[in-house]
Amino acid sequence: MTMVPLRKRARVFTMALGPAIGLSLAIAALLPARAAEETVVFANPSKIAAIGGSITEIVFALGEQDRLVARDSTSNYPEAALKLPDVGYMRQLSPEGVLSVNPSGILALHGSGPKEAVDVLKKTSIPFIEVPERYDHEGILEKIHIVGKALGADAKADALAAEIDAKLKAAEKQTASIKGRKRVLFVLSMQGGKILASGSDTAADGIIKLSGGVNAVAGFSGYKQLSDEAVITARPDVILMMNNAGPVASDDELFANPSILSTPAGATRKVVRMDGGYLLGFGPRTADVIHDLAASLYGGQAAD
């Protein structure tokens, strides 16, 4: 393997990311590498920066919110979290912003980024714990246990996980007897009249399944722009959208789209809109999301 000199690596990063982050990268390149991902318990959990809405929510649910010194911009629940300094959007972090709050540890949801910024943070002397993100029942419990362990609050995490596990099982039971499953198309955006929809391995796909629905599109992972033919072929019974993520398409705009209009959802003008952080958070409130979405999809068929 050809080794690239430190100075050259720093210069490449600097050109790509700009002077501020580039400087941080150059400095970090001179620091010894740390196996940050192997850290599971903070030696000093007194000043934690939480990155990711569900992470912040779990910390509050554990009653450990006094340990927080900062949160990211997706962390807007509970309301008390808004009083914490905001270090930016979890996918557009700057090392300087996170380090400016002088944290004793960083607790970040997997997917935080950009990668270059996270790599810088992992190479500092501040412990960095990355929490896996899985869009299912067990994934929520795993997050609770990892966050609790990181903060030295294992007993609280065990209790919270047991409580959330029971709530999730009760919520999922609502749709257990549903025969005709609704086909749901999650539309992330409609810029330029093009439908950007959710495939597999996404939070939208996970919550649709937990709520007793069927993702109307398959065959790809992540998000993809669909052709008009693909939308029509998907035959969604319901369109699912977030109501607080960028420009919001009105019902009239949505159902004026020829491909949407040609589907069962278009014929009945069936659209469900929910707060994005609530709908896709996969945290302590997900059982409530399942209850609400199942009720919207099936009405009285979803037994309480």
Short mmCIF file of N, CA, C and O in Angstrom, two decimals, residues 8-119:
data_model
loop_
_atom_site.label_atom_id
_atom_site.label_comp_id
_atom_site.label_asym_id
_atom_site.label_seq_id
_atom_site.Cartn_x
_atom_site.Cartn_y
_atom_site.Cartn_z
N LYS A 8 0.64 16.08 2.77
CA LYS A 8 -0.15 16.00 1.55
C LYS A 8 -1.61 15.68 1.87
O LYS A 8 -2.51 16.25 1.30
N ARG A 9 -1.81 14.76 2.84
CA ARG A 9 -3.19 14.42 3.23
C ARG A 9 -3.89 15.64 3.79
O ARG A 9 -5.05 15.92 3.47
N ALA A 10 -3.21 16.38 4.64
CA ALA A 10 -3.82 17.56 5.23
C ALA A 10 -4.15 18.59 4.16
O ALA A 10 -5.19 19.23 4.22
N ARG A 11 -3.26 18.73 3.16
CA ARG A 11 -3.48 19.71 2.10
C ARG A 11 -4.69 19.33 1.25
O ARG A 11 -5.51 20.17 0.89
N VAL A 12 -4.86 18.04 0.96
CA VAL A 12 -6.01 17.57 0.18
C VAL A 12 -7.30 17.83 0.93
O VAL A 12 -8.28 18.32 0.39
N PHE A 13 -7.30 17.49 2.22
CA PHE A 13 -8.51 17.70 3.02
C PHE A 13 -8.84 19.18 3.11
O PHE A 13 -10.00 19.59 3.07
N THR A 14 -7.80 20.01 3.26
CA THR A 14 -8.02 21.44 3.38
C THR A 14 -8.70 22.00 2.14
O THR A 14 -9.63 22.80 2.22
N MET A 15 -8.25 21.58 0.98
CA MET A 15 -8.84 22.06 -0.26
C MET A 15 -10.28 21.62 -0.38
O MET A 15 -11.13 22.35 -0.90
N ALA A 16 -10.58 20.42 0.11
CA ALA A 16 -11.93 19.88 -0.04
C ALA A 16 -12.92 20.49 0.93
O ALA A 16 -14.09 20.68 0.61
N LEU A 17 -12.48 20.81 2.14
CA LEU A 17 -13.42 21.19 3.20
C LEU A 17 -13.34 22.64 3.61
O LEU A 17 -14.15 23.11 4.39
N GLY A 18 -12.36 23.37 3.13
CA GLY A 18 -12.27 24.77 3.51
C GLY A 18 -11.26 24.96 4.61
O GLY A 18 -10.85 24.03 5.30
N PRO A 19 -10.86 26.19 4.83
CA PRO A 19 -9.78 26.51 5.77
C PRO A 19 -10.02 26.03 7.19
O PRO A 19 -9.16 25.44 7.81
N ALA A 20 -11.22 26.25 7.74
CA ALA A 20 -11.47 25.94 9.16
C ALA A 20 -11.38 24.45 9.43
O ALA A 20 -10.62 23.99 10.29
N ILE A 21 -12.18 23.67 8.69
CA ILE A 21 -12.16 22.22 8.91
C ILE A 21 -10.83 21.64 8.46
O ILE A 21 -10.29 20.72 9.07
N GLY A 22 -10.27 22.22 7.39
CA GLY A 22 -8.98 21.71 6.92
C GLY A 22 -7.91 21.85 7.98
O GLY A 22 -7.08 20.96 8.16
N LEU A 23 -7.92 22.97 8.72
CA LEU A 23 -6.95 23.17 9.79
C LEU A 23 -7.13 22.11 10.86
O LEU A 23 -6.16 21.53 11.35
N SER A 24 -8.39 21.84 11.22
CA SER A 24 -8.66 20.83 12.24
C SER A 24 -8.16 19.46 11.80
O SER A 24 -7.60 18.70 12.58
N LEU A 25 -8.37 19.16 10.51
CA LEU A 25 -7.92 17.87 9.99
C LEU A 25 -6.40 17.76 10.02
O LEU A 25 -5.84 16.71 10.34
N ALA A 26 -5.76 18.85 9.67
CA ALA A 26 -4.30 18.82 9.67
C ALA A 26 -3.76 18.59 11.07
O ALA A 26 -2.81 17.82 11.26
N ILE A 27 -4.40 19.25 12.05
CA ILE A 27 -3.97 19.06 13.44
C ILE A 27 -4.26 17.63 13.88
O ILE A 27 -3.42 16.96 14.50
N ALA A 28 -5.47 17.15 13.54
CA ALA A 28 -5.87 15.81 13.98
C ALA A 28 -4.98 14.74 13.37
O ALA A 28 -4.74 13.70 13.98
N ALA A 29 -4.47 15.00 12.16
CA ALA A 29 -3.61 14.01 11.51
C ALA A 29 -2.33 13.78 12.28
O ALA A 29 -1.69 12.74 12.16
N LEU A 30 -1.94 14.76 13.10
CA LEU A 30 -0.71 14.64 13.87
C LEU A 30 -0.94 13.96 15.21
O LEU A 30 0.01 13.60 15.91
N LEU A 31 -2.22 13.76 15.57
CA LEU A 31 -2.53 13.12 16.84
C LEU A 31 -2.52 11.61 16.69
O LEU A 31 -2.79 11.09 15.61
N PRO A 32 -2.22 10.88 17.77
CA PRO A 32 -2.25 9.42 17.68
C PRO A 32 -3.67 8.93 17.43
O PRO A 32 -4.63 9.49 17.92
N ALA A 33 -3.78 7.89 16.62
CA ALA A 33 -5.10 7.34 16.32
C ALA A 33 -5.70 6.74 17.59
O ALA A 33 -4.99 6.15 18.41
N ARG A 34 -7.03 6.92 17.74
CA ARG A 34 -7.72 6.38 18.91
C ARG A 34 -8.78 5.40 18.44
O ARG A 34 -9.45 5.65 17.44
N ALA A 35 -8.96 4.32 19.16
CA ALA A 35 -10.03 3.38 18.84
C ALA A 35 -11.31 3.87 19.47
O ALA A 35 -11.89 3.26 20.37
N ALA A 36 -11.78 5.05 19.01
CA ALA A 36 -12.92 5.71 19.64
C ALA A 36 -14.17 4.85 19.61
O ALA A 36 -14.97 4.86 20.52
N GLU A 37 -14.33 4.08 18.49
CA GLU A 37 -15.52 3.28 18.37
C GLU A 37 -15.59 2.16 19.40
O GLU A 37 -16.64 1.58 19.61
N GLU A 38 -14.47 1.87 20.07
CA GLU A 38 -14.46 0.82 21.07
C GLU A 38 -14.87 1.35 22.45
O GLU A 38 -15.10 0.58 23.36
N THR A 39 -14.94 2.66 22.61
CA THR A 39 -15.36 3.24 23.87
C THR A 39 -16.83 2.95 24.10
O THR A 39 -17.65 3.18 23.22
N VAL A 40 -17.18 2.42 25.26
CA VAL A 40 -18.58 2.11 25.55
C VAL A 40 -19.09 2.83 26.79
O VAL A 40 -20.30 2.93 26.99
N VAL A 41 -18.16 3.32 27.64
CA VAL A 41 -18.55 4.04 28.85
C VAL A 41 -17.69 5.30 28.95
O VAL A 41 -16.47 5.23 28.84
N PHE A 42 -18.32 6.43 29.16
CA PHE A 42 -17.56 7.66 29.33
C PHE A 42 -16.89 7.66 30.71
O PHE A 42 -17.56 7.42 31.72
N ALA A 43 -15.59 7.94 30.73
CA ALA A 43 -14.90 8.05 32.01
C ALA A 43 -15.43 9.23 32.80
O ALA A 43 -15.54 9.20 34.03
N ASN A 44 -15.79 10.29 32.08
CA ASN A 44 -16.37 11.49 32.70
C ASN A 44 -17.62 11.89 31.92
O ASN A 44 -17.54 12.58 30.91
N PRO A 45 -18.81 11.46 32.38
CA PRO A 45 -20.05 11.75 31.64
C PRO A 45 -20.74 13.03 32.08
O PRO A 45 -21.96 13.16 31.96
N SER A 46 -19.97 13.98 32.60
CA SER A 46 -20.59 15.18 33.18
C SER A 46 -20.98 16.24 32.16
O SER A 46 -21.84 17.07 32.43
N LYS A 47 -20.33 16.22 30.96
CA LYS A 47 -20.58 17.28 29.97
C LYS A 47 -20.66 16.63 28.58
O LYS A 47 -19.68 16.62 27.84
N ILE A 48 -21.83 16.12 28.25
CA ILE A 48 -22.00 15.35 27.02
C ILE A 48 -22.67 16.16 25.92
O ILE A 48 -23.68 16.82 26.15
N ALA A 49 -22.11 16.07 24.72
CA ALA A 49 -22.75 16.64 23.53
C ALA A 49 -23.51 15.52 22.85
O ALA A 49 -22.93 14.49 22.48
N ALA A 50 -24.83 15.68 22.71
CA ALA A 50 -25.68 14.65 22.10
C ALA A 50 -25.97 15.02 20.65
O ALA A 50 -26.48 16.10 20.37
N ILE A 51 -25.66 14.11 19.75
CA ILE A 51 -25.88 14.33 18.32
C ILE A 51 -26.90 13.32 17.82
O ILE A 51 -26.64 12.12 17.79
N GLY A 52 -28.08 13.80 17.44
CA GLY A 52 -29.16 12.91 16.98
C GLY A 52 -30.37 13.06 17.87
O GLY A 52 -30.27 12.93 19.10
N GLY A 53 -31.53 13.34 17.27
CA GLY A 53 -32.74 13.59 18.05
C GLY A 53 -33.10 12.47 19.00
O GLY A 53 -33.45 12.72 20.16
N SER A 54 -33.00 11.22 18.55
CA SER A 54 -33.38 10.10 19.43
C SER A 54 -32.40 9.94 20.58
O SER A 54 -32.78 9.52 21.68
N ILE A 55 -31.13 10.29 20.36
CA ILE A 55 -30.14 10.20 21.43
C ILE A 55 -30.48 11.19 22.54
O ILE A 55 -30.51 10.83 23.73
N THR A 56 -30.73 12.42 22.16
CA THR A 56 -31.09 13.44 23.15
C THR A 56 -32.37 13.04 23.89
O THR A 56 -32.46 13.17 25.12
N GLU A 57 -33.35 12.55 23.15
CA GLU A 57 -34.61 12.14 23.76
C GLU A 57 -34.41 11.01 24.77
O GLU A 57 -35.02 11.00 25.84
N ILE A 58 -33.55 10.06 24.44
CA ILE A 58 -33.28 8.94 25.35
C ILE A 58 -32.59 9.44 26.62
O ILE A 58 -32.92 9.00 27.73
N VAL A 59 -31.64 10.37 26.46
CA VAL A 59 -30.96 10.92 27.64
C VAL A 59 -31.98 11.55 28.59
O VAL A 59 -31.93 11.35 29.82
N PHE A 60 -32.92 12.30 28.03
CA PHE A 60 -33.97 12.90 28.86
C PHE A 60 -34.86 11.84 29.48
O PHE A 60 -35.22 11.93 30.66
N ALA A 61 -35.21 10.83 28.71
CA ALA A 61 -36.08 9.77 29.22
C ALA A 61 -35.41 8.99 30.36
O ALA A 61 -36.10 8.47 31.24
N LEU A 62 -34.10 8.95 30.33
CA LEU A 62 -33.34 8.29 31.41
C LEU A 62 -33.22 9.17 32.64
O LEU A 62 -32.76 8.71 33.69
N GLY A 63 -33.60 10.44 32.51
CA GLY A 63 -33.45 11.38 33.62
C GLY A 63 -32.02 11.86 33.79
O GLY A 63 -31.64 12.33 34.87
N GLU A 64 -31.23 11.77 32.73
CA GLU A 64 -29.81 12.14 32.79
C GLU A 64 -29.52 13.44 32.03
O GLU A 64 -28.39 13.71 31.65
N GLN A 65 -30.55 14.26 31.81
CA GLN A 65 -30.40 15.46 31.00
C GLN A 65 -29.44 16.50 31.59
O GLN A 65 -28.89 17.33 30.84
N ASP A 66 -29.21 16.45 32.89
CA ASP A 66 -28.27 17.41 33.49
C ASP A 66 -26.85 17.20 33.00
O ASP A 66 -25.99 18.08 33.21
N ARG A 67 -26.59 16.08 32.38
CA ARG A 67 -25.25 15.80 31.87
C ARG A 67 -25.02 16.46 30.50
O ARG A 67 -23.89 16.52 30.02
N LEU A 68 -26.07 16.93 29.86
CA LEU A 68 -25.95 17.47 28.51
C LEU A 68 -25.47 18.92 28.51
O LEU A 68 -25.97 19.74 29.26
N VAL A 69 -24.50 19.20 27.63
CA VAL A 69 -24.03 20.58 27.46
C VAL A 69 -24.36 21.10 26.06
O VAL A 69 -24.19 22.28 25.79
N ALA A 70 -24.83 20.21 25.17
CA ALA A 70 -25.17 20.63 23.81
C ALA A 70 -25.98 19.55 23.13
O ALA A 70 -26.01 18.40 23.56
N ARG A 71 -26.64 19.97 22.05
CA ARG A 71 -27.43 19.04 21.23
C ARG A 71 -27.32 19.51 19.78
O ARG A 71 -26.85 20.61 19.50
N ASP A 72 -27.76 18.66 18.86
CA ASP A 72 -27.75 19.06 17.45
C ASP A 72 -29.12 19.60 17.08
O ASP A 72 -30.07 19.55 17.88
N SER A 73 -29.28 20.13 15.87
CA SER A 73 -30.52 20.80 15.49
C SER A 73 -31.68 19.85 15.27
O SER A 73 -32.83 20.29 15.21
N THR A 74 -31.44 18.54 15.16
CA THR A 74 -32.55 17.58 15.06
C THR A 74 -33.11 17.25 16.43
O THR A 74 -34.16 16.61 16.54
N SER A 75 -32.44 17.67 17.48
CA SER A 75 -32.86 17.38 18.86
C SER A 75 -33.79 18.48 19.35
O SER A 75 -33.38 19.40 20.05
N ASN A 76 -35.06 18.39 18.97
CA ASN A 76 -36.03 19.42 19.36
C ASN A 76 -37.13 18.89 20.26
O ASN A 76 -38.18 19.52 20.42
N TYR A 77 -36.91 17.71 20.83
CA TYR A 77 -37.85 17.14 21.80
C TYR A 77 -37.05 16.44 22.88
O TYR A 77 -36.07 15.75 22.57
N PRO A 78 -37.45 16.60 24.16
CA PRO A 78 -38.54 17.45 24.65
C PRO A 78 -38.19 18.94 24.53
O PRO A 78 -37.05 19.28 24.19
N GLU A 79 -39.16 19.77 24.85
CA GLU A 79 -38.97 21.21 24.68
C GLU A 79 -37.79 21.74 25.47
O GLU A 79 -37.10 22.67 25.04
N ALA A 80 -37.51 21.12 26.62
CA ALA A 80 -36.38 21.56 27.44
C ALA A 80 -35.06 21.43 26.70
O ALA A 80 -34.09 22.15 27.00
N ALA A 81 -34.98 20.53 25.72
CA ALA A 81 -33.74 20.34 24.97
C ALA A 81 -33.38 21.58 24.17
O ALA A 81 -32.19 21.83 23.89
N LEU A 82 -34.37 22.37 23.81
CA LEU A 82 -34.13 23.56 23.00
C LEU A 82 -33.33 24.63 23.75
O LEU A 82 -32.80 25.55 23.14
N LYS A 83 -33.23 24.49 25.07
CA LYS A 83 -32.46 25.45 25.86
C LYS A 83 -30.96 25.17 25.78
O LYS A 83 -30.15 26.02 26.16
N LEU A 84 -30.60 24.01 25.27
CA LEU A 84 -29.19 23.65 25.15
C LEU A 84 -28.57 24.30 23.91
O LEU A 84 -29.26 24.53 22.92
N PRO A 85 -27.27 24.59 23.95
CA PRO A 85 -26.60 25.11 22.76
C PRO A 85 -26.74 24.14 21.59
O PRO A 85 -26.67 22.92 21.76
N ASP A 86 -26.97 24.69 20.40
CA ASP A 86 -27.16 23.90 19.19
C ASP A 86 -25.85 23.89 18.40
O ASP A 86 -25.36 24.94 17.98
N VAL A 87 -25.27 22.69 18.19
CA VAL A 87 -23.98 22.61 17.48
C VAL A 87 -24.16 22.36 15.98
O VAL A 87 -23.19 22.14 15.27
N GLY A 88 -25.40 22.39 15.48
CA GLY A 88 -25.64 22.26 14.04
C GLY A 88 -26.35 20.98 13.67
O GLY A 88 -26.61 20.10 14.50
N TYR A 89 -26.67 20.88 12.39
CA TYR A 89 -27.36 19.71 11.86
C TYR A 89 -26.45 18.49 11.92
O TYR A 89 -25.27 18.58 11.57
N MET A 90 -26.98 17.35 12.36
CA MET A 90 -26.16 16.17 12.62
C MET A 90 -25.38 15.67 11.40
O MET A 90 -24.35 15.02 11.56
N ARG A 91 -25.85 15.96 10.21
CA ARG A 91 -25.15 15.49 9.00
C ARG A 91 -24.24 16.56 8.40
O ARG A 91 -23.60 16.33 7.37
N GLN A 92 -24.20 17.72 9.04
CA GLN A 92 -23.35 18.80 8.54
C GLN A 92 -22.57 19.44 9.70
O GLN A 92 -22.48 20.65 9.82
N LEU A 93 -22.02 18.61 10.54
CA LEU A 93 -21.29 19.08 11.72
C LEU A 93 -19.96 19.71 11.34
O LEU A 93 -19.35 19.35 10.33
N SER A 94 -19.51 20.64 12.17
CA SER A 94 -18.13 21.12 12.07
C SER A 94 -17.45 20.77 13.39
O SER A 94 -18.06 20.89 14.46
N PRO A 95 -16.23 20.28 13.33
CA PRO A 95 -15.52 19.94 14.58
C PRO A 95 -15.46 21.12 15.53
O PRO A 95 -15.63 20.97 16.74
N GLU A 96 -15.24 22.32 14.98
CA GLU A 96 -15.13 23.51 15.83
C GLU A 96 -16.42 23.75 16.61
O GLU A 96 -16.39 24.12 17.78
N GLY A 97 -17.55 23.57 15.94
CA GLY A 97 -18.83 23.79 16.60
C GLY A 97 -19.06 22.85 17.76
O GLY A 97 -19.50 23.26 18.84
N VAL A 98 -18.75 21.58 17.56
CA VAL A 98 -18.93 20.58 18.61
C VAL A 98 -17.94 20.81 19.75
O VAL A 98 -18.30 20.77 20.93
N LEU A 99 -16.70 21.09 19.40
CA LEU A 99 -15.67 21.26 20.43
C LEU A 99 -15.81 22.57 21.19
O LEU A 99 -15.28 22.72 22.30
N SER A 100 -16.55 23.53 20.63
CA SER A 100 -16.69 24.84 21.28
C SER A 100 -17.43 24.77 22.61
O SER A 100 -17.31 25.68 23.44
N VAL A 101 -18.21 23.70 22.83
CA VAL A 101 -18.96 23.56 24.09
C VAL A 101 -18.12 22.83 25.14
O VAL A 101 -18.60 22.57 26.25
N ASN A 102 -16.88 22.49 24.78
CA ASN A 102 -15.95 21.84 25.70
C ASN A 102 -16.56 20.59 26.34
O ASN A 102 -16.59 20.45 27.58
N PRO A 103 -17.01 19.64 25.52
CA PRO A 103 -17.64 18.44 26.09
C PRO A 103 -16.62 17.48 26.70
O PRO A 103 -15.45 17.46 26.30
N SER A 104 -17.08 16.70 27.67
CA SER A 104 -16.22 15.63 28.22
C SER A 104 -16.44 14.34 27.44
O SER A 104 -15.69 13.37 27.61
N GLY A 105 -17.46 14.32 26.58
CA GLY A 105 -17.74 13.16 25.74
C GLY A 105 -18.74 13.53 24.66
O GLY A 105 -19.52 14.47 24.82
N ILE A 106 -18.69 12.80 23.55
CA ILE A 106 -19.61 13.03 22.43
C ILE A 106 -20.39 11.75 22.19
O ILE A 106 -19.79 10.68 21.99
N LEU A 107 -21.70 11.86 22.20
CA LEU A 107 -22.60 10.71 21.99
C LEU A 107 -23.34 10.97 20.70
O LEU A 107 -24.21 11.85 20.63
N ALA A 108 -23.00 10.24 19.64
CA ALA A 108 -23.52 10.56 18.31
C ALA A 108 -24.22 9.37 17.66
O ALA A 108 -23.74 8.23 17.72
N LEU A 109 -25.34 9.65 17.03
CA LEU A 109 -26.07 8.63 16.29
C LEU A 109 -25.32 8.28 15.01
O LEU A 109 -24.76 9.16 14.35
N HIS A 110 -25.30 7.00 14.68
CA HIS A 110 -24.67 6.57 13.43
C HIS A 110 -25.30 7.33 12.26
O HIS A 110 -26.51 7.49 12.18
N GLY A 111 -24.46 7.78 11.35
CA GLY A 111 -24.95 8.58 10.24
C GLY A 111 -24.62 10.05 10.40
O GLY A 111 -24.83 10.84 9.48
N SER A 112 -24.11 10.41 11.59
CA SER A 112 -23.68 11.79 11.79
C SER A 112 -22.51 12.07 10.85
O SER A 112 -21.72 11.18 10.53
N GLY A 113 -22.39 13.32 10.42
CA GLY A 113 -21.36 13.60 9.46
C GLY A 113 -21.14 15.10 9.25
O GLY A 113 -21.63 15.90 10.03
N PRO A 114 -20.38 15.46 8.24
CA PRO A 114 -19.79 14.56 7.24
C PRO A 114 -18.68 13.69 7.83
O PRO A 114 -18.19 13.97 8.92
N LYS A 115 -18.31 12.65 7.10
CA LYS A 115 -17.33 11.69 7.60
C LYS A 115 -16.03 12.37 8.02
O LYS A 115 -15.44 12.01 9.04
N GLU A 116 -15.60 13.36 7.23
CA GLU A 116 -14.34 14.03 7.53
C GLU A 116 -14.40 14.73 8.89
O GLU A 116 -13.42 14.70 9.66
N ALA A 117 -15.55 15.34 9.19
CA ALA A 117 -15.70 16.03 10.48
C ALA A 117 -15.73 15.04 11.63
O ALA A 117 -15.11 15.26 12.68
N VAL A 118 -16.44 13.93 11.43
CA VAL A 118 -16.51 12.90 12.48
C VAL A 118 -15.13 12.29 12.71
O VAL A 118 -14.74 12.01 13.86
N ASP A 119 -14.38 12.07 11.63
CA ASP A 119 -13.03 11.53 11.78
C ASP A 119 -12.16 12.45 12.63
O ASP A 119 -11.35 11.99 13.45
#
